[in-house]
mmCIF file of C-alpha atoms and ligand atoms in Angstrom:
data_model
loop_
_atom_site.group_PDB
_atom_site.id
_atom_site.type_symbol
_atom_site.label_atom_id
_atom_site.label_comp_id
_atom_site.label_asym_id
_atom_site.label_seq_id
_atom_site.Cartn_x
_atom_site.Cartn_y
_atom_site.Cartn_z
ATOM 1 C CA MET A 1206 105.299 107.181 83.162
ATOM 2 C CA GLU A 1207 108.532 105.293 84.056
ATOM 3 C CA THR A 1208 111.230 107.565 84.960
ATOM 4 C CA ARG A 1209 114.304 107.229 83.101
ATOM 5 C CA ARG A 1210 117.690 105.678 84.439
ATOM 6 C CA ASN A 1211 121.116 106.410 84.065
ATOM 7 C CA ILE A 1212 122.417 103.974 81.564
ATOM 8 C CA LYS A 1213 125.767 103.954 83.703
ATOM 9 C CA ASP A 1214 123.513 102.694 86.443
ATOM 10 C CA LEU A 1215 123.131 98.871 84.990
ATOM 11 C CA THR A 1216 125.353 95.997 85.004
ATOM 12 C CA LEU A 1217 125.904 94.240 81.600
ATOM 13 C CA SER A 1218 123.388 91.151 82.626
ATOM 14 C CA GLU A 1219 120.636 93.997 83.652
ATOM 15 C CA LEU A 1220 120.791 95.485 80.459
ATOM 16 C CA HIS A 1221 120.892 92.384 78.978
ATOM 17 C CA ALA A 1222 117.468 91.295 80.824
ATOM 18 C CA TRP A 1223 116.126 94.723 79.741
ATOM 19 C CA PHE A 1224 116.447 94.262 76.058
ATOM 20 C CA GLU A 1225 115.203 90.683 76.345
ATOM 21 C CA ALA A 1226 112.153 91.997 78.272
ATOM 22 C CA GLN A 1227 111.665 94.349 75.529
ATOM 23 C CA GLY A 1228 111.775 91.804 72.980
ATOM 24 C CA GLU A 1229 114.846 92.914 71.527
ATOM 25 C CA LYS A 1230 117.940 91.206 70.823
ATOM 26 C CA PRO A 1231 120.110 90.797 74.079
ATOM 27 C CA PHE A 1232 123.604 90.961 72.339
ATOM 28 C CA ARG A 1233 122.529 94.671 71.991
ATOM 29 C CA ALA A 1234 123.827 94.908 75.713
ATOM 30 C CA LYS A 1235 127.353 94.694 74.653
ATOM 31 C CA GLN A 1236 127.048 96.780 71.792
ATOM 32 C CA ILE A 1237 125.940 99.485 74.440
ATOM 33 C CA PHE A 1238 128.490 98.727 76.858
ATOM 34 C CA HIS A 1239 131.123 98.918 73.999
ATOM 35 C CA TRP A 1240 129.982 102.553 73.393
ATOM 36 C CA VAL A 1241 129.513 103.871 76.704
ATOM 37 C CA TYR A 1242 132.640 102.580 78.194
ATOM 38 C CA GLN A 1243 135.120 101.741 75.339
ATOM 39 C CA GLN A 1244 134.552 104.307 72.761
ATOM 40 C CA GLN A 1245 132.794 106.526 75.778
ATOM 41 C CA VAL A 1246 130.524 108.137 73.612
ATOM 42 C CA GLU A 1247 127.787 110.440 75.832
ATOM 43 C CA ARG A 1248 124.539 110.147 73.703
ATOM 44 C CA PHE A 1249 122.843 107.266 72.170
ATOM 45 C CA GLU A 1250 122.739 109.113 68.915
ATOM 46 C CA GLU A 1251 126.542 108.284 68.489
ATOM 47 C CA MET A 1252 126.224 104.657 68.384
ATOM 48 C CA ARG A 1253 126.446 104.013 64.910
ATOM 49 C CA ASN A 1254 125.336 100.322 64.847
ATOM 50 C CA ILE A 1255 122.105 100.880 66.549
ATOM 51 C CA SER A 1256 118.856 101.584 64.600
ATOM 52 C CA LYS A 1257 117.215 104.880 64.767
ATOM 53 C CA ALA A 1258 114.033 103.234 66.377
ATOM 54 C CA LEU A 1259 116.105 101.628 69.037
ATOM 55 C CA LYS A 1260 118.263 105.031 69.905
ATOM 56 C CA GLN A 1261 114.380 106.600 70.236
ATOM 57 C CA LYS A 1262 113.505 103.594 72.710
ATOM 58 C CA LEU A 1263 116.787 103.578 74.790
ATOM 59 C CA ASN A 1264 116.450 107.599 75.144
ATOM 60 C CA GLU A 1265 112.758 107.026 76.405
ATOM 61 C CA HIS A 1266 114.064 104.929 78.983
ATOM 62 C CA PHE A 1267 117.624 105.802 79.711
ATOM 63 C CA TYR A 1268 119.808 109.180 80.073
ATOM 64 C CA PHE A 1269 123.741 109.622 80.440
ATOM 65 C CA SER A 1270 124.691 111.197 83.395
ATOM 66 C CA GLN A 1271 127.297 113.876 83.414
ATOM 67 C CA LEU A 1272 129.582 115.513 85.864
ATOM 68 C CA GLN A 1273 130.530 119.065 85.500
ATOM 69 C CA ARG A 1274 134.091 120.292 86.422
ATOM 70 C CA PHE A 1275 133.297 122.787 89.384
ATOM 71 C CA GLU A 1276 136.939 122.717 90.150
ATOM 72 C CA VAL A 1277 139.983 121.563 88.898
ATOM 73 C CA CYS A 1278 143.489 121.950 90.954
ATOM 74 C CA HIS A 1279 146.960 120.800 89.410
ATOM 75 C CA SER A 1280 149.618 120.107 91.445
ATOM 76 C CA THR A 1281 153.297 120.476 90.672
ATOM 77 C CA ASP A 1282 153.830 116.859 90.668
ATOM 78 C CA GLY A 1283 151.226 116.245 87.818
ATOM 79 C CA SER A 1284 148.604 115.531 90.166
ATOM 80 C CA ILE A 1285 144.827 116.331 89.376
ATOM 81 C CA LYS A 1286 142.068 117.079 91.720
ATOM 82 C CA TYR A 1287 138.682 117.448 90.587
ATOM 83 C CA ALA A 1288 135.594 118.825 92.729
ATOM 84 C CA PHE A 1289 132.599 117.373 90.135
ATOM 85 C CA GLU A 1290 129.179 118.903 90.611
ATOM 86 C CA LEU A 1291 126.505 116.173 90.489
ATOM 87 C CA ALA A 1292 123.155 116.524 88.857
ATOM 88 C CA ASP A 1293 121.670 117.782 91.920
ATOM 89 C CA GLY A 1294 124.327 120.412 92.305
ATOM 90 C CA LYS A 1295 125.931 118.304 95.540
ATOM 91 C CA LYS A 1296 129.954 118.206 94.977
ATOM 92 C CA VAL A 1297 132.448 115.127 95.366
ATOM 93 C CA GLU A 1298 136.127 114.934 94.774
ATOM 94 C CA SER A 1299 138.420 112.763 92.981
ATOM 95 C CA VAL A 1300 141.969 112.580 92.216
ATOM 96 C CA LEU A 1301 144.174 111.894 89.020
ATOM 97 C CA MET A 1302 147.571 110.851 89.911
ATOM 98 C CA PRO A 1303 150.340 109.775 87.853
ATOM 99 C CA HIS A 1304 152.785 107.244 88.724
ATOM 100 C CA ARG A 1305 156.145 106.254 86.500
ATOM 101 C CA ASP A 1306 154.077 103.781 84.020
ATOM 102 C CA HIS A 1307 150.527 104.092 84.810
ATOM 103 C CA TYR A 1308 147.676 106.434 86.115
ATOM 104 C CA THR A 1309 145.542 105.775 89.198
ATOM 105 C CA VAL A 1310 142.185 107.724 90.112
ATOM 106 C CA CYS A 1311 141.208 107.844 93.257
ATOM 107 C CA VAL A 1312 137.166 108.015 93.468
ATOM 108 C CA SER A 1313 134.517 109.027 96.127
ATOM 109 C CA SER A 1314 131.668 106.808 96.926
ATOM 110 C CA GLN A 1315 129.592 109.071 98.906
ATOM 111 C CA VAL A 1316 128.689 112.757 99.474
ATOM 112 C CA GLY A 1317 130.078 113.331 102.953
ATOM 113 C CA CYS A 1318 130.362 110.364 105.180
ATOM 114 C CA ALA A 1319 128.771 108.910 108.245
ATOM 115 C CA MET A 1320 131.861 107.346 110.205
ATOM 116 C CA GLY A 1321 132.941 110.487 111.991
ATOM 117 C CA CYS A 1322 136.705 109.848 111.750
ATOM 118 C CA ASP A 1323 138.082 112.770 114.329
ATOM 119 C CA PHE A 1324 141.222 113.552 112.006
ATOM 120 C CA CYS A 1325 138.895 113.578 108.650
ATOM 121 C CA MET A 1326 137.648 116.806 106.985
ATOM 122 C CA THR A 1327 134.914 114.830 105.012
ATOM 123 C CA ALA A 1328 133.623 113.539 108.542
ATOM 124 C CA LYS A 1329 132.832 117.225 109.275
ATOM 125 C CA MET A 1330 130.065 117.544 106.323
ATOM 126 C CA GLY A 1331 128.313 114.251 108.032
ATOM 127 C CA PHE A 1332 126.425 111.902 105.388
ATOM 128 C CA VAL A 1333 124.610 113.351 102.891
ATOM 129 C CA ARG A 1334 123.972 110.701 100.405
ATOM 130 C CA ASN A 1335 125.375 107.584 98.207
ATOM 131 C CA LEU A 1336 126.656 107.906 94.906
ATOM 132 C CA THR A 1337 125.183 105.704 92.166
ATOM 133 C CA PRO A 1338 127.240 103.360 89.941
ATOM 134 C CA GLY A 1339 126.927 105.789 87.221
ATOM 135 C CA GLU A 1340 128.302 108.826 89.434
ATOM 136 C CA ILE A 1341 131.501 106.526 90.610
ATOM 137 C CA LEU A 1342 132.108 105.546 87.201
ATOM 138 C CA ASP A 1343 131.623 108.944 85.725
ATOM 139 C CA GLN A 1344 134.574 110.174 88.001
ATOM 140 C CA ILE A 1345 136.845 107.430 86.115
ATOM 141 C CA LEU A 1346 135.346 108.565 82.846
ATOM 142 C CA GLU A 1347 135.801 112.337 83.290
ATOM 143 C CA ALA A 1348 139.350 112.175 84.775
ATOM 144 C CA SER A 1349 140.215 109.950 81.867
ATOM 145 C CA LYS A 1350 139.586 112.742 79.366
ATOM 146 C CA ASP A 1351 142.877 114.685 80.855
ATOM 147 C CA LEU A 1352 145.166 111.600 80.243
ATOM 148 C CA PRO A 1353 148.085 111.918 77.614
ATOM 149 C CA GLU A 1354 147.436 110.245 74.448
ATOM 150 C CA GLY A 1355 147.431 106.801 74.530
ATOM 151 C CA GLU A 1356 147.580 106.464 78.469
ATOM 152 C CA VAL A 1357 144.461 105.038 80.295
ATOM 153 C CA VAL A 1358 143.621 104.771 83.824
ATOM 154 C CA ARG A 1359 145.046 101.457 85.149
ATOM 155 C CA ASN A 1360 144.383 101.488 88.770
ATOM 156 C CA VAL A 1361 141.488 102.895 91.092
ATOM 157 C CA VAL A 1362 141.237 103.425 94.773
ATOM 158 C CA PHE A 1363 138.392 103.629 96.280
ATOM 159 C CA MET A 1364 139.705 106.174 99.079
ATOM 160 C CA GLY A 1365 137.932 109.552 98.516
ATOM 161 C CA MET A 1366 135.135 110.569 99.881
ATOM 162 C CA GLY A 1367 132.852 108.088 101.879
ATOM 163 C CA GLU A 1368 132.796 104.852 103.236
ATOM 164 C CA PRO A 1369 132.262 102.587 100.278
ATOM 165 C CA PHE A 1370 130.954 99.656 102.537
ATOM 166 C CA HIS A 1371 128.375 102.153 103.296
ATOM 167 C CA ASN A 1372 127.450 102.071 100.033
ATOM 168 C CA TYR A 1373 127.917 98.254 99.727
ATOM 169 C CA ASP A 1374 125.391 97.563 96.988
ATOM 170 C CA ASN A 1375 126.260 100.371 94.583
ATOM 171 C CA LEU A 1376 129.823 99.470 95.030
ATOM 172 C CA ILE A 1377 129.324 96.034 93.897
ATOM 173 C CA THR A 1378 127.480 97.172 90.792
ATOM 174 C CA THR A 1379 130.378 99.401 90.180
ATOM 175 C CA LEU A 1380 132.666 96.922 90.425
ATOM 176 C CA ARG A 1381 131.081 94.638 88.227
ATOM 177 C CA ILE A 1382 130.474 97.274 85.298
ATOM 178 C CA MET A 1383 134.402 98.319 85.950
ATOM 179 C CA GLN A 1384 135.506 94.626 85.668
ATOM 180 C CA SER A 1385 133.390 93.525 82.836
ATOM 181 C CA ASP A 1386 135.200 92.688 79.554
ATOM 182 C CA ASN A 1387 132.864 94.731 77.529
ATOM 183 C CA GLY A 1388 132.711 97.514 80.282
ATOM 184 C CA LEU A 1389 135.918 99.221 81.513
ATOM 185 C CA ASN A 1390 137.919 96.113 81.411
ATOM 186 C CA PHE A 1391 139.427 96.327 84.947
ATOM 187 C CA SER A 1392 141.370 93.775 86.484
ATOM 188 C CA ALA A 1393 140.486 92.950 89.806
ATOM 189 C CA ARG A 1394 144.155 93.165 90.975
ATOM 190 C CA ARG A 1395 144.034 97.069 89.818
ATOM 191 C CA VAL A 1396 140.926 98.204 92.098
ATOM 192 C CA THR A 1397 141.280 98.736 95.826
ATOM 193 C CA VAL A 1398 138.450 99.307 98.149
ATOM 194 C CA SER A 1399 139.125 101.143 101.571
ATOM 195 C CA THR A 1400 137.296 101.159 104.439
ATOM 196 C CA SER A 1401 137.267 102.653 108.013
ATOM 197 C CA GLY A 1402 136.846 98.713 109.354
ATOM 198 C CA LEU A 1403 132.784 97.849 109.163
ATOM 199 C CA VAL A 1404 133.402 94.127 109.926
ATOM 200 C CA PRO A 1405 130.314 92.474 108.509
ATOM 201 C CA GLN A 1406 131.095 94.036 105.591
ATOM 202 C CA ILE A 1407 134.616 92.940 105.202
ATOM 203 C CA VAL A 1408 133.022 89.446 105.735
ATOM 204 C CA ARG A 1409 130.541 89.958 102.953
ATOM 205 C CA PHE A 1410 133.176 91.819 100.546
ATOM 206 C CA GLY A 1411 135.277 88.518 101.168
ATOM 207 C CA ASN A 1412 132.505 85.859 99.577
ATOM 208 C CA GLU A 1413 131.705 88.222 96.693
ATOM 209 C CA THR A 1414 132.221 86.826 93.344
ATOM 210 C CA VAL A 1415 133.469 90.363 92.117
ATOM 211 C CA LYS A 1416 136.806 90.690 93.801
ATOM 212 C CA ALA A 1417 139.079 93.857 94.226
ATOM 213 C CA GLY A 1418 142.285 94.430 97.170
ATOM 214 C CA LEU A 1419 140.996 95.339 100.484
ATOM 215 C CA ALA A 1420 142.599 98.140 102.438
ATOM 216 C CA VAL A 1421 141.844 98.830 105.939
ATOM 217 C CA SER A 1422 142.229 102.322 107.610
ATOM 218 C CA LEU A 1423 143.549 101.089 110.696
ATOM 219 C CA ASN A 1424 145.428 104.431 112.303
ATOM 220 C CA GLY A 1425 145.467 103.283 116.182
ATOM 221 C CA VAL A 1426 147.044 100.314 117.493
ATOM 222 C CA ASN A 1427 144.998 99.773 120.563
ATOM 223 C CA ASP A 1428 141.487 100.430 120.922
ATOM 224 C CA GLU A 1429 141.427 103.314 123.342
ATOM 225 C CA ILE A 1430 143.481 105.521 120.460
ATOM 226 C CA ARG A 1431 141.507 103.786 117.580
ATOM 227 C CA THR A 1432 137.975 104.881 119.340
ATOM 228 C CA GLN A 1433 139.295 108.053 119.826
ATOM 229 C CA LEU A 1434 140.377 108.645 116.068
ATOM 230 C CA MET A 1435 137.393 106.292 114.642
ATOM 231 C CA PRO A 1436 134.282 105.951 116.203
ATOM 232 C CA VAL A 1437 133.680 102.650 114.520
ATOM 233 C CA ASN A 1438 135.726 101.232 116.673
ATOM 234 C CA LYS A 1439 133.164 101.281 119.407
ATOM 235 C CA ALA A 1440 131.297 98.981 117.272
ATOM 236 C CA TYR A 1441 133.674 97.011 115.748
ATOM 237 C CA ASN A 1442 137.074 96.936 118.059
ATOM 238 C CA LEU A 1443 140.412 96.021 117.051
ATOM 239 C CA GLU A 1444 140.094 92.069 117.922
ATOM 240 C CA LYS A 1445 137.015 91.705 115.915
ATOM 241 C CA LEU A 1446 138.584 93.994 112.750
ATOM 242 C CA VAL A 1447 141.737 91.412 113.201
ATOM 243 C CA ALA A 1448 139.776 88.392 113.195
ATOM 244 C CA ALA A 1449 137.745 89.466 110.227
ATOM 245 C CA CYS A 1450 140.940 90.146 108.426
ATOM 246 C CA GLN A 1451 142.548 87.136 109.434
ATOM 247 C CA ALA A 1452 139.344 84.989 108.087
ATOM 248 C CA TYR A 1453 139.634 86.974 104.965
ATOM 249 C CA PRO A 1454 140.009 84.844 101.885
ATOM 250 C CA LEU A 1455 143.141 86.221 100.479
ATOM 251 C CA GLU A 1456 144.297 85.218 96.958
ATOM 252 C CA SER A 1457 147.713 83.555 96.956
ATOM 253 C CA ARG A 1458 150.297 86.403 96.804
ATOM 254 C CA LYS A 1459 147.764 88.738 97.887
ATOM 255 C CA ARG A 1460 148.162 91.084 101.049
ATOM 256 C CA ILE A 1461 145.568 93.490 103.143
ATOM 257 C CA THR A 1462 146.803 96.795 103.175
ATOM 258 C CA PHE A 1463 146.573 98.949 106.530
ATOM 259 C CA GLU A 1464 146.288 102.447 106.005
ATOM 260 C CA TYR A 1465 148.094 104.125 108.946
ATOM 261 C CA ILE A 1466 147.922 108.150 109.347
ATOM 262 C CA LEU A 1467 151.110 109.145 111.532
ATOM 263 C CA MET A 1468 150.166 112.076 113.725
ATOM 264 C CA ALA A 1469 152.548 113.823 115.758
ATOM 265 C CA ASP A 1470 152.661 112.118 119.399
ATOM 266 C CA VAL A 1471 149.314 110.322 118.673
ATOM 267 C CA THR A 1472 150.349 107.604 116.411
ATOM 268 C CA ASP A 1473 153.925 107.869 115.341
ATOM 269 C CA SER A 1474 156.014 106.512 118.150
ATOM 270 C CA ILE A 1475 158.276 103.337 117.558
ATOM 271 C CA GLU A 1476 156.091 101.882 120.931
ATOM 272 C CA HIS A 1477 153.009 102.542 118.160
ATOM 273 C CA ALA A 1478 155.151 100.419 115.866
ATOM 274 C CA LYS A 1479 155.751 97.583 117.896
ATOM 275 C CA ARG A 1480 151.919 97.329 118.966
ATOM 276 C CA LEU A 1481 151.348 97.679 115.174
ATOM 277 C CA LEU A 1482 153.768 94.328 114.558
ATOM 278 C CA LYS A 1483 152.126 92.560 117.302
ATOM 279 C CA LEU A 1484 148.550 93.309 116.562
ATOM 280 C CA LEU A 1485 148.976 92.146 112.821
ATOM 281 C CA HIS A 1486 151.180 89.166 113.647
ATOM 282 C CA GLY A 1487 150.195 86.003 111.466
ATOM 283 C CA LEU A 1488 148.163 88.266 108.830
ATOM 284 C CA ARG A 1489 149.593 88.555 105.214
ATOM 285 C CA PHE A 1490 149.417 92.302 104.994
ATOM 286 C CA LYS A 1491 151.291 95.769 104.097
ATOM 287 C CA VAL A 1492 151.414 98.970 105.433
ATOM 288 C CA ASN A 1493 150.938 102.306 104.036
ATOM 289 C CA LEU A 1494 151.828 104.979 106.184
ATOM 290 C CA ILE A 1495 150.391 108.663 105.502
ATOM 291 C CA PRO A 1496 151.944 111.394 107.495
ATOM 292 C CA TYR A 1497 148.970 113.303 108.371
ATOM 293 C CA ASN A 1498 148.140 116.384 106.316
ATOM 294 C CA GLU A 1499 147.088 119.286 108.353
ATOM 295 C CA SER A 1500 144.341 121.375 107.236
ATOM 296 C CA PRO A 1501 143.213 124.686 108.625
ATOM 297 C CA GLY A 1502 141.675 123.990 112.249
ATOM 298 C CA SER A 1503 142.732 120.352 112.266
ATOM 299 C CA LYS A 1504 143.508 119.422 115.958
ATOM 300 C CA TYR A 1505 146.429 117.052 114.784
ATOM 301 C CA LYS A 1506 150.006 117.594 113.757
ATOM 302 C CA ARG A 1507 152.143 116.127 111.032
ATOM 303 C CA PRO A 1508 154.892 114.390 112.215
ATOM 304 C CA LYS A 1509 158.600 115.351 111.527
ATOM 305 C CA TRP A 1510 160.028 113.734 108.488
ATOM 306 C CA GLU A 1511 162.699 111.932 111.052
ATOM 307 C CA GLN A 1512 160.069 110.311 113.057
ATOM 308 C CA VAL A 1513 158.095 109.020 109.970
ATOM 309 C CA GLU A 1514 161.586 107.507 108.519
ATOM 310 C CA ALA A 1515 162.206 105.764 111.932
ATOM 311 C CA PHE A 1516 158.540 104.393 112.090
ATOM 312 C CA GLN A 1517 159.011 102.984 108.630
ATOM 313 C CA ARG A 1518 162.791 101.618 109.265
ATOM 314 C CA TYR A 1519 161.288 99.874 112.287
ATOM 315 C CA LEU A 1520 158.840 98.114 110.037
ATOM 316 C CA LEU A 1521 161.198 97.250 107.412
ATOM 317 C CA ASP A 1522 163.665 96.099 109.303
ATOM 318 C CA ARG A 1523 161.490 93.476 110.758
ATOM 319 C CA GLY A 1524 160.656 92.197 107.406
ATOM 320 C CA VAL A 1525 157.177 94.386 106.998
ATOM 321 C CA VAL A 1526 156.314 96.039 103.240
ATOM 322 C CA ALA A 1527 155.609 99.562 104.665
ATOM 323 C CA THR A 1528 155.702 102.313 102.134
ATOM 324 C CA VAL A 1529 155.140 105.874 103.081
ATOM 325 C CA ARG A 1530 152.737 107.612 100.853
ATOM 326 C CA ILE A 1531 154.079 110.961 99.941
ATOM 327 C CA SER A 1532 153.367 114.166 98.409
ATOM 328 C CA LYS A 1533 151.385 112.865 95.544
ATOM 329 C CA GLY A 1534 149.419 116.029 95.122
ATOM 330 C CA GLN A 1535 150.058 116.194 99.091
ATOM 331 C CA ASP A 1536 148.156 119.457 99.156
ATOM 332 C CA ILE A 1537 145.293 118.155 96.935
ATOM 333 C CA GLN A 1538 145.126 114.616 97.772
ATOM 334 C CA GLY A 1539 144.767 113.641 101.392
ATOM 335 C CA ALA A 1540 144.343 110.487 102.894
ATOM 336 C CA CYS A 1541 141.101 108.622 102.863
ATOM 337 C CA GLY A 1542 138.446 111.248 103.370
ATOM 338 C CA GLN A 1543 140.850 114.198 104.249
ATOM 339 C CA LEU A 1544 139.207 115.458 101.021
ATOM 340 C CA ILE A 1545 136.457 117.940 101.298
ATOM 341 C CA GLN A 1546 134.880 120.278 98.641
ATOM 342 C CA GLY A 1547 136.572 123.640 98.335
ATOM 343 C CA SER A 1548 139.582 122.754 100.038
ATOM 344 C CA THR A 1549 142.032 124.363 97.300
ATOM 345 C CA LYS A 1550 145.454 124.542 99.023
ATOM 346 C CA PRO A 1551 148.311 127.308 98.528
ATOM 347 C CA GLU A 1552 150.425 125.378 96.554
ATOM 348 C CA VAL A 1553 147.881 124.302 94.016
ATOM 349 C CA LYS A 1554 147.408 125.819 90.923
ATOM 350 C CA SER A 1555 143.819 126.100 90.707
ATOM 351 C CA GLU A 1556 141.396 126.725 87.508
ATOM 352 C CA VAL A 1557 137.756 127.210 88.770
ATOM 353 C CA ALA A 1558 135.117 126.808 86.254
ATOM 354 C CA ALA A 1559 133.160 130.019 85.251
HETATM 355 S S1 SF4 B 138 138.277 109.064 106.660
HETATM 356 FE FE1 SF4 B 138 136.978 107.791 105.400
HETATM 357 S S2 SF4 B 138 135.633 106.640 106.677
HETATM 358 FE FE2 SF4 B 138 136.658 107.973 108.063
HETATM 359 S S3 SF4 B 138 135.116 109.948 107.898
HETATM 360 FE FE3 SF4 B 138 136.469 110.291 106.599
HETATM 361 S S4 SF4 B 138 135.898 109.470 104.668
HETATM 362 FE FE4 SF4 B 138 134.558 108.596 106.185
#
């Protein structure tokens, strides 16, 4: 017997094709998408314009995945970090972040990560498995339940656990469902995918019909430092990475975001800032500076605040858009991959599921 599929793993066109193959009206696909993503129901029984016979058929072929809230941590600034338990008991983390006029969800794309970045807590888990599209979408749907009345998630960033480009096909399917008018209806401008610098996938992603903002986790301004921090640099060094970014087909008024973790005495000097400018010269870019979040046992240190400001000032004075990602649930958010299950920190109010 055919195994049932998670209804949230299918794009609209895949569902359309399924209905057609079943001899059903293909427009049913849009109706199902509407119920799943816009009404956010969790059972076929709740779909009022679907016949009983069709609901039964759908139940025979599909199921609804659901995340369990294993742990929910509230930061004093309103951010919420979730440790979600998947159907197989594995856990991933997501963060809901309030901004002045919108909400962002940071999602994980894998359980663990294979990239081995030296500063990253997730790297210590190693790679466990890829998330399915439905499991990625579930993080957005579940976090949305905590929004105040009338609010919606406007931005999604793929900056949680995992290297999204290592889960490439599922990433693309997820983006298609997110950006479908009948799905979650996200604007491509509001979605950002962050990579550690997998050059072939950067090239491939630039040619996709589905779009999203590109962020590259840079962190080192020469090959020696970057290889020490990010082993991916051995395969795709800075020359190759910058060349791929230069060739990346950016839409007008768009920039590539380079994330740069400031670590005391490793990446935070003005010499590093100078080298950063030289390296990225000629690109349309902005820099997101992330003061390192120390965690128990980490070998890197957070720089002094004056050093962070001096680094940012150096870039701003030379016309570079440079932001500092600060204390948005600092102890619960983390930079790309500074999330790890069970990492509840002291200042975080924690509700642990029974
Ligand atoms: S920083 Fe990101 S890419 Fe690197 S190991 Fe951590 S999760 Fe993976």
